PDB file of C-alpha atoms in Angstrom:
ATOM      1  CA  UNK A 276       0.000   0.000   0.000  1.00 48.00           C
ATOM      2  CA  UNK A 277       2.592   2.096   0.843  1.00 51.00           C
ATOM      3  CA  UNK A 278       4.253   1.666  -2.924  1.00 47.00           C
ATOM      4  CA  UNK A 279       1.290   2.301  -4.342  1.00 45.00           C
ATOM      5  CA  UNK A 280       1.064   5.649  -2.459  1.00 49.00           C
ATOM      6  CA  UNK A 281       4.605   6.896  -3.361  1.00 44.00           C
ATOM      7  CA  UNK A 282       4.523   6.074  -7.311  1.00 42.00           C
ATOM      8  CA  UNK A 283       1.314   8.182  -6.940  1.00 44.00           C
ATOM      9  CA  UNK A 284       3.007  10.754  -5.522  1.00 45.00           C
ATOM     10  CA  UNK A 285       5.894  10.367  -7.733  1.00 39.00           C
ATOM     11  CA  UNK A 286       3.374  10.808 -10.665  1.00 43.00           C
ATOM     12  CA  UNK A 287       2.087  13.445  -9.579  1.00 38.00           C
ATOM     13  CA  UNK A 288       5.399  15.765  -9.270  1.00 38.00           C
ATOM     14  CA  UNK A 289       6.020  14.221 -12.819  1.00 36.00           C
ATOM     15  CA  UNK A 290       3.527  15.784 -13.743  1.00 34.00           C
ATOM     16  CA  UNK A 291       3.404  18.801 -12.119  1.00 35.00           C
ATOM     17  CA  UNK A 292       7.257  19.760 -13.626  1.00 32.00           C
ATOM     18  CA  UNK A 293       5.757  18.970 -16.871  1.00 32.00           C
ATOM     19  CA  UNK A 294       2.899  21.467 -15.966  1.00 31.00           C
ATOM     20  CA  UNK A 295       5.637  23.671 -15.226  1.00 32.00           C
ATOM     21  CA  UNK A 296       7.439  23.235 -18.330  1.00 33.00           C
ATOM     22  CA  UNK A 297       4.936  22.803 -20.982  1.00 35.00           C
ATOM     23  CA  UNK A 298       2.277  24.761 -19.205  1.00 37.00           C
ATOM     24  CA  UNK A 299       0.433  27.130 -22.315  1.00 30.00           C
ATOM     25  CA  UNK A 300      -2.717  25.363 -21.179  1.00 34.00           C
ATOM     26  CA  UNK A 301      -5.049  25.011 -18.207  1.00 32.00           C
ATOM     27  CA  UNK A 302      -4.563  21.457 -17.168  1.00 32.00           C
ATOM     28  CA  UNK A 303      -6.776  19.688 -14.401  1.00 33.00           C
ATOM     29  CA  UNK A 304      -5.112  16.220 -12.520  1.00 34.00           C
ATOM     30  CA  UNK A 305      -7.387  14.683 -10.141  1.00 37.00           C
ATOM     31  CA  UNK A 306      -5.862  11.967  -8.262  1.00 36.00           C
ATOM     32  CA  UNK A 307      -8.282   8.846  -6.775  1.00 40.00           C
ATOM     33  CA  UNK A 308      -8.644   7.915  -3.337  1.00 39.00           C
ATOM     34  CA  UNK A 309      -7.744   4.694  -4.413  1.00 42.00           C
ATOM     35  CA  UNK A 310      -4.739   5.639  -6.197  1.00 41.00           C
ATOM     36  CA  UNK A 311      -2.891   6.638  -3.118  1.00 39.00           C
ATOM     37  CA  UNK A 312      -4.520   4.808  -0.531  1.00 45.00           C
ATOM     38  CA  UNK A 313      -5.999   7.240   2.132  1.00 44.00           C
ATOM     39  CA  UNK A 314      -8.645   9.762   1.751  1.00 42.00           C
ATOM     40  CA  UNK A 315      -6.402  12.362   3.686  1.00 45.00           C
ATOM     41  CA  UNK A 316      -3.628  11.690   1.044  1.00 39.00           C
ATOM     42  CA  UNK A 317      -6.268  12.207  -1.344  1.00 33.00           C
ATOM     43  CA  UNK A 318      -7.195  15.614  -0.154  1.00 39.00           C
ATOM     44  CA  UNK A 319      -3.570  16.765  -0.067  1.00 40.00           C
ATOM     45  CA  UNK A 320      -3.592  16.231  -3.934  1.00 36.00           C
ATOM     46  CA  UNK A 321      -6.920  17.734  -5.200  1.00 31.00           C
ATOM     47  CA  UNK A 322      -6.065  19.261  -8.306  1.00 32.00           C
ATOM     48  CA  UNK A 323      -3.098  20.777  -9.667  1.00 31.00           C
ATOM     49  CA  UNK A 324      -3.472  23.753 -13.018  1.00 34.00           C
ATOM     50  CA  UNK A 325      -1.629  26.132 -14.822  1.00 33.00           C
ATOM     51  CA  UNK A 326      -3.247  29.077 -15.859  1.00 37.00           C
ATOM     52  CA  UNK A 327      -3.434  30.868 -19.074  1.00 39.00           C
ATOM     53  CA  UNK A 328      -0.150  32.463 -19.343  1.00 41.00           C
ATOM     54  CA  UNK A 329       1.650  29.127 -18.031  1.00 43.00           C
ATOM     55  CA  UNK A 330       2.180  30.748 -14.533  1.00 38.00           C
ATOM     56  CA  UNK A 331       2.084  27.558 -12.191  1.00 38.00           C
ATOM     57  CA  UNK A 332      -0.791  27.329  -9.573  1.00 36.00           C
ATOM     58  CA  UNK A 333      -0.224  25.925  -6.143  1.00 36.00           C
ATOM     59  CA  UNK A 334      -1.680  22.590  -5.371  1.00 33.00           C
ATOM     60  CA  UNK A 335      -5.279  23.091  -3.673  1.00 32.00           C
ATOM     61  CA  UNK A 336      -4.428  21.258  -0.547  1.00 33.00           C
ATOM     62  CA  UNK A 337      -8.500  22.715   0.454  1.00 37.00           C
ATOM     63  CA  UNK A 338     -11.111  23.690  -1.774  1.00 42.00           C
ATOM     64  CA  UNK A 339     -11.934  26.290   0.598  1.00 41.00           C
ATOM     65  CA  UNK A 340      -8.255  27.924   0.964  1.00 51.00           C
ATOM     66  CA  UNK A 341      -9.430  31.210  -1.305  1.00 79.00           C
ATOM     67  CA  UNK A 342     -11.932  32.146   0.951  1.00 88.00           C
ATOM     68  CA  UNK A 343      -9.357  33.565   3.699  1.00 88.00           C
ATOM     69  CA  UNK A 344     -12.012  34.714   6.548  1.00 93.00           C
ATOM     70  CA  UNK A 345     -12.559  32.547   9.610  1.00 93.00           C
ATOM     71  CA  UNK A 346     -15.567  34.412  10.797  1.00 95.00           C
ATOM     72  CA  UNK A 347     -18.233  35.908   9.548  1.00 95.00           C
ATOM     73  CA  UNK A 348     -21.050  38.862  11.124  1.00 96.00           C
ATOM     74  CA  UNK A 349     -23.983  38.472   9.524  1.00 97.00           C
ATOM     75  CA  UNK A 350     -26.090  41.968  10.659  1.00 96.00           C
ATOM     76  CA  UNK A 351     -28.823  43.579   9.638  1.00 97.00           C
ATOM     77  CA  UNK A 352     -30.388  47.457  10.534  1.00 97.00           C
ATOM     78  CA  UNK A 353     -33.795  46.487   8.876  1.00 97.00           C
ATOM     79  CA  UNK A 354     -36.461  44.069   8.949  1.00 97.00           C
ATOM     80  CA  UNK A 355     -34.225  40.649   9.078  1.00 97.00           C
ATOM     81  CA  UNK A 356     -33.701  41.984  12.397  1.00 96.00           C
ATOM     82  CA  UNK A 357     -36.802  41.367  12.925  1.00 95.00           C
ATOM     83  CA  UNK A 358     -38.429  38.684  11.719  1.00 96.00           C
ATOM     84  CA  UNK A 359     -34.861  36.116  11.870  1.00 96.00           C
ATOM     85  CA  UNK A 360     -32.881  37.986  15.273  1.00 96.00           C
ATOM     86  CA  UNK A 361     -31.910  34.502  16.087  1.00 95.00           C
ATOM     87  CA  UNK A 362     -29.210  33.642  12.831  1.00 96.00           C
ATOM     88  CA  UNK A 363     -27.861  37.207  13.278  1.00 96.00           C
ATOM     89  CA  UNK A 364     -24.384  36.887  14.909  1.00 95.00           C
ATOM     90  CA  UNK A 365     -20.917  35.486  14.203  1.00 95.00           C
ATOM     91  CA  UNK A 366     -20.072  32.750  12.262  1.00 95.00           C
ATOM     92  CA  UNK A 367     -17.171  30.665  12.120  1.00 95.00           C
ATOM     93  CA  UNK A 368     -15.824  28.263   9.500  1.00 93.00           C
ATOM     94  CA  UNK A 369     -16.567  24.357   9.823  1.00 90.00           C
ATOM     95  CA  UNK A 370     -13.396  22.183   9.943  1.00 85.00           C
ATOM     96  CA  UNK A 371     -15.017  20.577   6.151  1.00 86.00           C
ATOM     97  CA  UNK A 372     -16.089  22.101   2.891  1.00 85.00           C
ATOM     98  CA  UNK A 373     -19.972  21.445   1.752  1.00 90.00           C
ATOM     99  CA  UNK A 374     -20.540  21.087  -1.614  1.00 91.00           C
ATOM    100  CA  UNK A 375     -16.808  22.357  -2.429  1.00 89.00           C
ATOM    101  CA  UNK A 376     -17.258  25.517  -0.837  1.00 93.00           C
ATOM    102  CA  UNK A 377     -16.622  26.791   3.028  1.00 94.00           C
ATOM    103  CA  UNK A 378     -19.269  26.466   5.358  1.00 94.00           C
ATOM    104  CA  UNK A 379     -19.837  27.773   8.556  1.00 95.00           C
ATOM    105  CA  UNK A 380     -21.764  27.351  11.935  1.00 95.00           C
ATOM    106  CA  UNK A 381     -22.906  29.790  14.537  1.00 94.00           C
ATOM    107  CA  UNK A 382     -21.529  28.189  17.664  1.00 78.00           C
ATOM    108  CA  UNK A 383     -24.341  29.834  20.390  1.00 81.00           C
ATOM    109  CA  UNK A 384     -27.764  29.420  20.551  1.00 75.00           C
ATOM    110  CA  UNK A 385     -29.635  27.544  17.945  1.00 80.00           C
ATOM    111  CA  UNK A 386     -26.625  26.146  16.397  1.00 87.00           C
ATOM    112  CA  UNK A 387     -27.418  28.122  12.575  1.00 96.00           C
ATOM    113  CA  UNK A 388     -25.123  26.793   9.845  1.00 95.00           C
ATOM    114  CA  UNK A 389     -24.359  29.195   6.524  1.00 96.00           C
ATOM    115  CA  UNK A 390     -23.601  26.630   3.568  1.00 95.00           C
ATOM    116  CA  UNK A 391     -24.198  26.581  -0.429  1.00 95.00           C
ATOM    117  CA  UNK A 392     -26.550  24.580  -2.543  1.00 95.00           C
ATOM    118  CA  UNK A 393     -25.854  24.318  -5.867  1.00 93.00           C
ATOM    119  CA  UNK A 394     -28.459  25.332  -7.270  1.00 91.00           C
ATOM    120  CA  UNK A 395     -29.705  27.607  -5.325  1.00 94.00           C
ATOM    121  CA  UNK A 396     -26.973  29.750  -3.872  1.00 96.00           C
ATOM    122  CA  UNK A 397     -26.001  30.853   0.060  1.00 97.00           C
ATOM    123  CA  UNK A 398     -28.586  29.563   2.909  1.00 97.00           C
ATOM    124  CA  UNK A 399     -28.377  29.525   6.684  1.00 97.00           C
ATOM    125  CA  UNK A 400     -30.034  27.115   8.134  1.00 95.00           C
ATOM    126  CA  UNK A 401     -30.973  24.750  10.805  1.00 93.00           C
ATOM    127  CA  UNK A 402     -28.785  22.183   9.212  1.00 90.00           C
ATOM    128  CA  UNK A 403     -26.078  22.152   6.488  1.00 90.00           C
ATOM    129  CA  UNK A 404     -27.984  20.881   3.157  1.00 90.00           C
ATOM    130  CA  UNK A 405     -31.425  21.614   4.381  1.00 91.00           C
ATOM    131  CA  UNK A 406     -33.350  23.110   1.710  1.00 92.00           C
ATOM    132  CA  UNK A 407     -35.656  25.237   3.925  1.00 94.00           C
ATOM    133  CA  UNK A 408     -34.276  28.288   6.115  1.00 96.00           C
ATOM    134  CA  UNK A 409     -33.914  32.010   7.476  1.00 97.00           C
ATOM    135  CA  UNK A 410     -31.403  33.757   5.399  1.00 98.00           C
ATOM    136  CA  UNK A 411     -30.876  32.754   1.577  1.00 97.00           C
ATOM    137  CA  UNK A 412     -28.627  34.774  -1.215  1.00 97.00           C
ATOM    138  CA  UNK A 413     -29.740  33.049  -4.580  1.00 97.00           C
ATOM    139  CA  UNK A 414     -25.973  33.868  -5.682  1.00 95.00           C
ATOM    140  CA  UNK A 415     -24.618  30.508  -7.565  1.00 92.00           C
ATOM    141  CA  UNK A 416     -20.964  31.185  -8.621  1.00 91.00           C
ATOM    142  CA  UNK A 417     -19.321  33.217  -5.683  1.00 92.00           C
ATOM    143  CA  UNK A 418     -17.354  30.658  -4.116  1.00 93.00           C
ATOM    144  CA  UNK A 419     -17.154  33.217  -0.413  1.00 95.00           C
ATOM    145  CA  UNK A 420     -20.279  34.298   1.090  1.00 96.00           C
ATOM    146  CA  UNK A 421     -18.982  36.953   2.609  1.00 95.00           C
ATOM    147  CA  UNK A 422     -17.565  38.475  -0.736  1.00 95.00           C
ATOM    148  CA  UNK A 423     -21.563  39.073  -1.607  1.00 95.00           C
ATOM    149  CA  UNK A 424     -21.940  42.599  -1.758  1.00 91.00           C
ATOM    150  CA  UNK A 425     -25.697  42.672  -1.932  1.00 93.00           C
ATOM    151  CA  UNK A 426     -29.166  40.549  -2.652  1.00 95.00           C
ATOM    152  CA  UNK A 427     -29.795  38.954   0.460  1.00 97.00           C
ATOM    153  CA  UNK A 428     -33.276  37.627   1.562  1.00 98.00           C
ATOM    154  CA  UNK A 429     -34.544  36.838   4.783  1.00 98.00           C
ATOM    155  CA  UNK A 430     -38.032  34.201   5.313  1.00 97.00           C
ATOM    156  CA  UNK A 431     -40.595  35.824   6.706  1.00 96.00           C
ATOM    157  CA  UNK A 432     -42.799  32.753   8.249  1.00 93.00           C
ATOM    158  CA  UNK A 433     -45.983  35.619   9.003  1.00 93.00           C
ATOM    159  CA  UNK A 434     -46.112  35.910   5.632  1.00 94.00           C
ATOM    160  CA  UNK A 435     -44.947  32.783   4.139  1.00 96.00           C
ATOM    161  CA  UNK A 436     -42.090  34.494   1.710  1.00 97.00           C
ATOM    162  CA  UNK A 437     -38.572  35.853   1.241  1.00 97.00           C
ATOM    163  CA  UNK A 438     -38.172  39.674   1.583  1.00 97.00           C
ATOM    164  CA  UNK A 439     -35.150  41.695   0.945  1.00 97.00           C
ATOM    165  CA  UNK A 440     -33.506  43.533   3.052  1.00 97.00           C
ATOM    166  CA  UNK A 441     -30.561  45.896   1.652  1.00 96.00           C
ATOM    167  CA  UNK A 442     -29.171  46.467   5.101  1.00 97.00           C
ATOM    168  CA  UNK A 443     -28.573  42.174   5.268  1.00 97.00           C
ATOM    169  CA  UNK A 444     -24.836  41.967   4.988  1.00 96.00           C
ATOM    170  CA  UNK A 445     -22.622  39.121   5.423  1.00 96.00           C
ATOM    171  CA  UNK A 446     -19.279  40.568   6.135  1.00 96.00           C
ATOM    172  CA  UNK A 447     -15.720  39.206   6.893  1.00 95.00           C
ATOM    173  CA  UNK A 448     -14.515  39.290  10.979  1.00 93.00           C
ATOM    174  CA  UNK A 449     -11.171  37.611  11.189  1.00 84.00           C
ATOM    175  CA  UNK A 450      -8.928  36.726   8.339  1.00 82.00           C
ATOM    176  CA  UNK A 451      -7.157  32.947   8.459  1.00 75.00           C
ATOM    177  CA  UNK A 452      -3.629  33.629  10.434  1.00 68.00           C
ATOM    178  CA  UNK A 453      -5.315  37.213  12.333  1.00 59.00           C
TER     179      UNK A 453
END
């Protein structure tokens, strides 16, 4: 097992200086679990690319690593105060991805968690991968939450629909390494 995991690995830097070398085109390598033995192997060695130019890329070791921010405020000055003052607070980012993009979980009182759906943006939740909850940003391709400048919705369960409210923001706390 433990040959099969270093030829991998061997492979991969292979490849990589080939990346390096020949790299005029974006190249994806994804490695199997299989292929080197242990899923935490297999997370060190997502994907490796080169971008357009030929620049090299580091390896992903986390599909989450460009979203920098460990916790989030999520505030409001309108009427998500309101009707949801129970998911307003601080967030901080789960240990594991969802869907290939950060997640994070309000560590006081209800227990909230802010995750994405694929297709059907940001939610915050009672659970991560619920379909139903309080605060919901239909946004499908920013990969941080936080990064969302505007368009966020809160559930009003009087009324039985999503409102906006423009004073909803979602904004960055502490940086990874502050």
């Amino acid at each position: 097992m433990e040959n099969m995991r270093m030829v991998a690995m061997v492979s991969l830097c292979v490849l990589w200086v080939l990346l390096v070398v020949l790299g005029t085109h974006a190249i994806t390598i994804t490695v199997k679990e299989e292929d080197l033995g242990d899923q935490e192997a297999h997370k060190q060695f997502v994907e490796a690319k080169v971008d357009a130019l030929g620049r090299s890329l580091p390896l992903l070791h986390n599909l989450t690593s460009s979203c920098s921010c460990d916790k989030l405020l999520l505030s409001s000055l309108g009427p998500a105060t309101t009707f949801q003052p129970k998911v307003m607070g601080i967030y901080t980012m789960s240990h594991t991805s969802y869907n290939q993009h950060p997640s994070y979980r309000q560590n006081y009182g209800a227990d909230y968690r802010l995750y994405w759906l694929p297709s059907s943006g940001w939610l915050v939740g009672d659970k991560r991968g619920a379909t139903t909850g309080y605060v919901h940003n239909p946004d499908t391709i920013q990969t941080c939450p936080y990064l969302i400048p505007s368009g966020w919705l809160y559930y009003s369960s009087v009324h039985g629909v999503w409102y906006q409210d423009t004073t909803l923001v979602l904004r960055c706390m502490q940086r990874t390494g502050d």
